[in-house]
Coordinates of C-alpha atoms in Angstrom, one line a residue:
Chain L
M650 CA 14.0 -15.5 4.4
Q651 CA 11.3 -12.6 3.2
H652 CA 10.5 -10.9 6.5
V653 CA 6.9 -8.9 7.1
I654 CA 8.0 -6.0 9.8
T655 CA 4.9 -4.0 11.5
V656 CA 6.2 -0.5 13.3
L657 CA 4.3 1.8 14.9
V658 CA 6.2 5.2 14.5
E659 CA 5.7 8.5 15.1
N660 CA 4.1 11.4 12.6
R661 CA 6.9 13.6 12.1
A662 CA 8.9 15.2 9.2
G663 CA 12.2 12.9 9.1
V664 CA 10.5 9.7 10.8
L665 CA 10.4 7.3 7.8
A666 CA 13.7 8.6 5.8
R667 CA 15.6 7.5 9.4
V668 CA 13.7 4.1 9.7
A669 CA 14.8 3.7 5.3
G670 CA 18.5 5.1 6.9
L671 CA 18.1 2.3 8.7
F672 CA 17.8 -0.4 6.6
S673 CA 19.4 0.1 3.7
G674 CA 22.7 1.8 6.2
R675 CA 23.1 -1.9 6.4
G676 CA 23.0 -2.8 2.9
F677 CA 19.9 -4.4 3.1
N678 CA 17.5 -3.8 0.4
I679 CA 13.8 -3.6 1.4
D680 CA 11.0 -5.3 -1.5
S681 CA 7.9 -2.8 -0.8
L682 CA 7.1 -0.3 2.2
T683 CA 4.3 0.8 3.1
V684 CA 3.1 3.6 5.5
G685 CA 0.0 4.9 6.7
P686 CA -2.3 6.4 9.1
T687 CA -3.0 5.5 11.7
A688 CA -6.4 5.4 14.4
D689 CA -4.6 7.8 16.2
K690 CA -3.2 11.7 14.3
T691 CA -0.6 11.7 15.6
L692 CA 0.7 7.8 14.2
S693 CA 1.8 6.1 11.2
R694 CA 2.2 2.8 10.4
M695 CA 5.0 1.7 8.3
T696 CA 5.3 -2.4 7.0
V697 CA 8.5 -2.7 5.7
V698 CA 9.3 -6.7 4.2
A699 CA 12.4 -7.1 3.2
T700 CA 14.9 -9.9 2.4
G701 CA 17.0 -10.7 4.3
D702 CA 19.5 -14.1 7.3
D703 CA 16.8 -13.6 10.3
Q704 CA 20.3 -11.8 12.3
T705 CA 20.9 -9.4 10.4
I706 CA 16.4 -8.6 10.5
E707 CA 17.2 -9.3 14.8
Q708 CA 19.2 -6.4 15.2
I709 CA 17.2 -3.9 12.9
V710 CA 14.8 -4.7 14.2
K711 CA 16.5 -4.6 18.0
Q712 CA 17.9 -0.6 16.4
L713 CA 14.8 0.3 15.4
N714 CA 13.2 -0.2 19.1
K715 CA 16.1 2.7 19.8
L716 CA 14.5 5.6 17.6
I717 CA 13.4 7.5 19.3
D718 CA 10.3 8.0 17.7
V719 CA 9.4 5.0 17.0
V720 CA 6.8 3.7 19.4
K721 CA 6.8 -0.1 19.2
V722 CA 8.2 -2.7 16.2
K723 CA 6.6 -6.4 15.1
D724 CA 8.3 -8.8 13.0
L725 CA 4.7 -10.6 12.7
S726 CA 6.6 -13.3 10.6
V727 CA 7.2 -15.5 13.3
E728 CA 2.9 -15.7 14.0
P729 CA 0.5 -16.3 12.3
H730 CA -0.7 -13.5 10.4
I731 CA -2.6 -12.2 6.3
E732 CA -0.7 -10.2 4.2
R733 CA -2.5 -8.4 1.9
E734 CA -1.6 -6.4 -1.6
L735 CA -3.1 -4.0 -3.6
V736 CA -2.4 -3.8 -7.2
L737 CA -3.7 -1.7 -9.9
L738 CA -3.7 -2.7 -13.6
N739 CA -3.5 -1.4 -16.9
V740 CA -4.3 -3.7 -19.6
T741 CA -4.8 -3.7 -22.8
C742 CA -7.9 -4.9 -24.6
T743 CA -9.4 -5.3 -27.9
P744 CA -13.1 -7.0 -28.6
K745 CA -12.9 -10.3 -28.3
T746 CA -9.8 -10.4 -26.2
R747 CA -12.5 -7.8 -23.5
G748 CA -14.5 -11.7 -22.2
E749 CA -10.9 -13.5 -21.8
I750 CA -10.2 -11.0 -19.1
V751 CA -13.5 -9.8 -17.4
E752 CA -12.9 -14.1 -16.5
L753 CA -9.7 -14.1 -15.1
V754 CA -10.8 -11.0 -13.3
S755 CA -13.6 -12.7 -11.9
I756 CA -11.7 -15.9 -10.8
F757 CA -9.4 -13.8 -8.6
D758 CA -12.5 -11.7 -7.6
G759 CA -10.9 -8.1 -9.1
R760 CA -12.4 -5.2 -9.9
I761 CA -12.5 -3.4 -13.3
L762 CA -12.4 0.6 -12.8
D763 CA -12.4 1.7 -15.8
V764 CA -13.1 0.6 -19.5
F765 CA -11.8 2.2 -22.6
A766 CA -11.7 1.5 -26.6
K767 CA -8.0 -0.1 -26.2
G768 CA -8.2 -1.3 -22.9
M769 CA -8.9 -1.5 -19.2
I770 CA -7.6 -0.2 -15.3
I771 CA -8.2 -3.3 -13.3
E772 CA -7.9 -3.7 -9.2
V773 CA -7.2 -6.6 -7.6
A774 CA -6.7 -7.2 -3.8
G775 CA -4.4 -11.0 -2.4
D776 CA -1.6 -12.4 -1.1
R777 CA 1.9 -12.2 -2.9
R778 CA 2.0 -15.2 -4.5
R779 CA -1.5 -15.0 -5.8
M780 CA -0.6 -11.5 -7.2
A781 CA 2.0 -12.3 -9.5
D782 CA -0.4 -15.7 -10.4
F783 CA -2.3 -12.9 -11.9
I784 CA -0.1 -11.0 -13.0
E785 CA 1.6 -14.1 -15.0
L786 CA -2.1 -14.7 -16.5
L787 CA -2.2 -10.8 -17.9
Q788 CA 1.0 -10.6 -19.5
P789 CA 0.5 -12.3 -23.0
Y790 CA -2.6 -9.6 -23.6
G791 CA 0.0 -6.9 -23.1
I792 CA 0.1 -4.9 -19.6
R793 CA 1.0 -0.9 -19.8
E794 CA 1.2 0.5 -16.3
T795 CA 1.3 -2.4 -12.1
I796 CA 1.0 -0.2 -9.3
R797 CA 1.9 -2.1 -6.2
T798 CA 1.1 -0.1 -3.0
G799 CA 3.6 -3.8 -1.3
A800 CA 1.9 -6.4 0.8
I801 CA 0.4 -4.6 3.6
A802 CA -0.3 -7.6 7.5
I803 CA -2.3 -8.1 10.4
A804 CA -2.1 -10.7 12.8
R805 CA -4.6 -13.3 12.8
K806 CA -5.2 -14.0 16.9
M807 CA -7.3 -11.1 19.0
Chain D
M597 CA -3.8 20.2 -1.9
Q598 CA -3.3 17.6 -1.2
H599 CA -1.1 16.3 -4.2
V600 CA -0.1 12.4 -5.2
I601 CA 3.7 12.3 -6.9
T602 CA 4.2 8.1 -8.1
V603 CA 8.4 8.0 -8.4
L604 CA 9.7 5.1 -10.4
V605 CA 13.1 5.0 -9.6
E606 CA 16.0 2.8 -9.6
N607 CA 15.9 -0.3 -6.9
R608 CA 19.1 0.4 -5.1
A609 CA 19.8 0.2 -1.4
G610 CA 19.2 4.5 0.3
V611 CA 16.6 5.5 -2.8
L612 CA 13.8 4.8 0.1
A613 CA 15.7 7.2 2.4
R614 CA 16.7 9.4 0.1
V615 CA 14.0 10.6 -1.3
A616 CA 12.2 10.4 2.1
G617 CA 15.1 13.4 2.8
L618 CA 14.0 15.5 0.7
F619 CA 10.9 16.0 1.7
S620 CA 11.2 15.7 4.8
G621 CA 14.5 19.1 4.5
R622 CA 11.6 21.0 4.1
G623 CA 9.4 20.4 6.7
F624 CA 6.7 18.3 4.1
N625 CA 5.3 15.8 6.2
I626 CA 3.7 12.2 4.5
D627 CA 0.9 11.6 4.4
S628 CA 1.1 8.4 2.9
L629 CA 4.2 6.2 1.1
T630 CA 4.6 3.5 -0.5
V631 CA 7.7 1.5 -2.3
G632 CA 6.1 -2.2 -4.9
P633 CA 7.7 -3.4 -7.6
T634 CA 7.2 -3.3 -10.4
A635 CA 7.7 -5.0 -13.7
D636 CA 10.9 -4.3 -14.7
K637 CA 13.4 -6.2 -11.4
T638 CA 15.5 -2.6 -10.7
L639 CA 12.7 -0.4 -11.3
S640 CA 10.6 0.4 -8.1
R641 CA 7.7 2.9 -8.0
M642 CA 7.2 4.5 -5.2
T643 CA 3.7 6.5 -4.5
V644 CA 4.3 10.1 -1.5
V645 CA 0.9 11.7 -0.7
A646 CA 1.6 14.9 0.4
T647 CA -0.1 17.9 1.9
G648 CA 1.5 21.3 0.8
D649 CA 0.8 24.4 -0.9
D650 CA 1.4 23.6 -5.0
Q651 CA 5.0 25.9 -5.4
T652 CA 6.6 23.8 -3.0
I653 CA 5.1 20.6 -4.3
E654 CA 6.7 21.7 -7.1
Q655 CA 10.5 22.3 -6.1
I656 CA 10.1 19.2 -4.4
V657 CA 9.1 17.4 -7.8
K658 CA 12.2 19.5 -9.2
Q659 CA 14.6 18.1 -7.2
L660 CA 13.4 14.4 -7.2
N661 CA 14.1 14.7 -11.3
K662 CA 17.7 15.8 -9.9
L663 CA 18.0 12.1 -7.9
I664 CA 20.5 9.7 -10.1
D665 CA 18.4 6.7 -8.8
V666 CA 14.4 8.6 -10.1
V667 CA 14.1 7.2 -13.5
K668 CA 11.1 9.8 -13.9
V669 CA 8.2 12.1 -11.7
K670 CA 4.8 12.2 -11.9
D671 CA 2.1 14.6 -10.0
L672 CA -0.7 13.2 -11.0
S673 CA -2.5 15.5 -9.1
V674 CA -3.0 17.3 -12.1
E675 CA -4.7 14.7 -14.4
P676 CA -7.1 12.1 -14.7
H677 CA -6.5 9.4 -12.7
I678 CA -8.0 6.5 -9.9
E679 CA -6.7 6.5 -6.6
R680 CA -6.7 4.0 -4.1
E681 CA -5.7 2.3 -1.0
L682 CA -6.4 -1.1 1.1
V683 CA -7.6 -0.7 4.4
L684 CA -7.2 -4.6 6.9
L685 CA -9.9 -4.3 9.8
N686 CA -9.5 -6.3 12.9
V687 CA -13.4 -5.5 14.2
T688 CA -14.5 -6.8 17.9
C689 CA -18.2 -8.9 17.6
T690 CA -20.7 -10.4 19.2
P691 CA -23.0 -12.9 17.8
K692 CA -25.2 -9.9 17.9
T693 CA -24.0 -7.2 16.1
R694 CA -21.8 -10.2 13.1
G695 CA -25.1 -9.6 10.8
E696 CA -24.9 -6.0 10.7
I697 CA -21.2 -5.9 10.0
V698 CA -20.9 -9.0 7.4
E699 CA -24.0 -5.8 5.8
L700 CA -21.8 -2.5 5.3
V701 CA -18.7 -4.6 4.5
S702 CA -21.1 -6.4 1.9
I703 CA -22.0 -2.8 0.6
F704 CA -18.7 -1.3 0.7
D705 CA -18.1 -3.8 -1.6
G706 CA -15.4 -5.7 1.0
R707 CA -14.2 -9.3 2.1
I708 CA -14.5 -11.1 5.5
L709 CA -11.1 -12.8 5.4
D710 CA -11.2 -14.2 9.3
V711 CA -13.5 -14.8 12.1
F712 CA -13.3 -15.9 15.1
A713 CA -15.9 -15.8 18.4
K714 CA -15.0 -12.3 19.2
G715 CA -13.8 -10.5 15.9
M716 CA -13.1 -10.9 12.4
I717 CA -10.9 -9.3 10.2
I718 CA -12.0 -7.4 7.5
E719 CA -10.4 -5.8 4.6
V720 CA -11.7 -2.8 2.3
A721 CA -10.4 -0.9 -1.2
G722 CA -11.1 2.4 -2.5
D723 CA -11.1 5.8 -2.0
R724 CA -9.6 7.5 0.5
R725 CA -13.5 9.0 1.2
R726 CA -14.9 6.2 1.0
M727 CA -12.6 3.9 3.7
A728 CA -12.9 7.0 6.0
D729 CA -16.4 6.4 6.1
F730 CA -16.5 2.5 6.7
I731 CA -14.1 2.4 9.0
E732 CA -16.0 5.6 10.9
L733 CA -18.9 2.8 10.3
L734 CA -17.5 0.4 12.0
Q735 CA -16.1 2.3 15.1
P736 CA -18.9 2.0 16.8
Y737 CA -18.2 -1.8 17.0
G738 CA -15.3 -1.8 18.2
I739 CA -11.7 -1.6 16.1
R740 CA -8.5 -3.2 17.8
E741 CA -6.4 -2.8 14.4
T742 CA -6.5 -0.4 12.1
I743 CA -3.6 -1.5 9.0
R744 CA -4.0 0.7 5.9
T745 CA -1.5 0.4 2.3
G746 CA -2.3 4.8 2.0
A747 CA -2.8 5.6 -1.5
I748 CA -1.9 4.5 -4.6
A749 CA -3.4 5.7 -8.2
I750 CA -2.8 5.0 -11.3
A751 CA -3.3 7.4 -14.9
R752 CA -6.8 7.2 -16.3
K753 CA -6.0 8.3 -20.2
M754 CA -3.7 5.7 -21.7

């Protein structure tokens, strides 16, 4: 099962390496990971998406809680939450295919950030399944580059 | 100066810890970092935003290039590029303030993902400066939670 784990950490050099090391030490591959700032400048928030059996994830969460720089760990997969990801794409287009691509971008509620003679740069946000669908639909036109943030998640309850 | 470095890496356990360790080994704090999948399942792309003098960053880029799991390193700060970040916010609202918040979300081209009696969950994407402006404007209403992906970047040229 895929788990979404958020980890609130002290914003110190070396924390990321320690947390990442904890996953890899158990031979666990991380599907995606983001670390970003929080309202408190001394803290950062990590969002880790990792696939694995529930028991191993549970052990990792326990070990994360023991790390001195870790303030709070939460497995969001077990409660109502919203998951979103941002994707930037450089897609090939011709004057003929441009309209078709613009239509897809509009259906997926995306944005065109830049247009040039033979392509454009598109931004789209959504959950992983939706992002996979969008990328698949654009594939036939030729995707030069795909840059993804990996998922972040927020609890739905208050 | 703030640098945006993209690193294409082999999708193996331990790579993230090694790359993060390289930064922290030089006492370099990472402002944000994302690791996401690419079209090629054997590769992941990391986007690292780090502040520091150009010389140290140059050394880190050189050392990254030497890591066996690193396929390609690029400092996007030195060429035309687009930077974007995704932010999810849980903001307090009352029936009276709801309209004001909805207006701000619309100005910043954001989306309301969820609404409940005393708050809502907002999604917004943009560059760091714009995101900082948006968060500052919402602060007076009461922000319960802020989740950010950290910046990703894509080259503007073809």
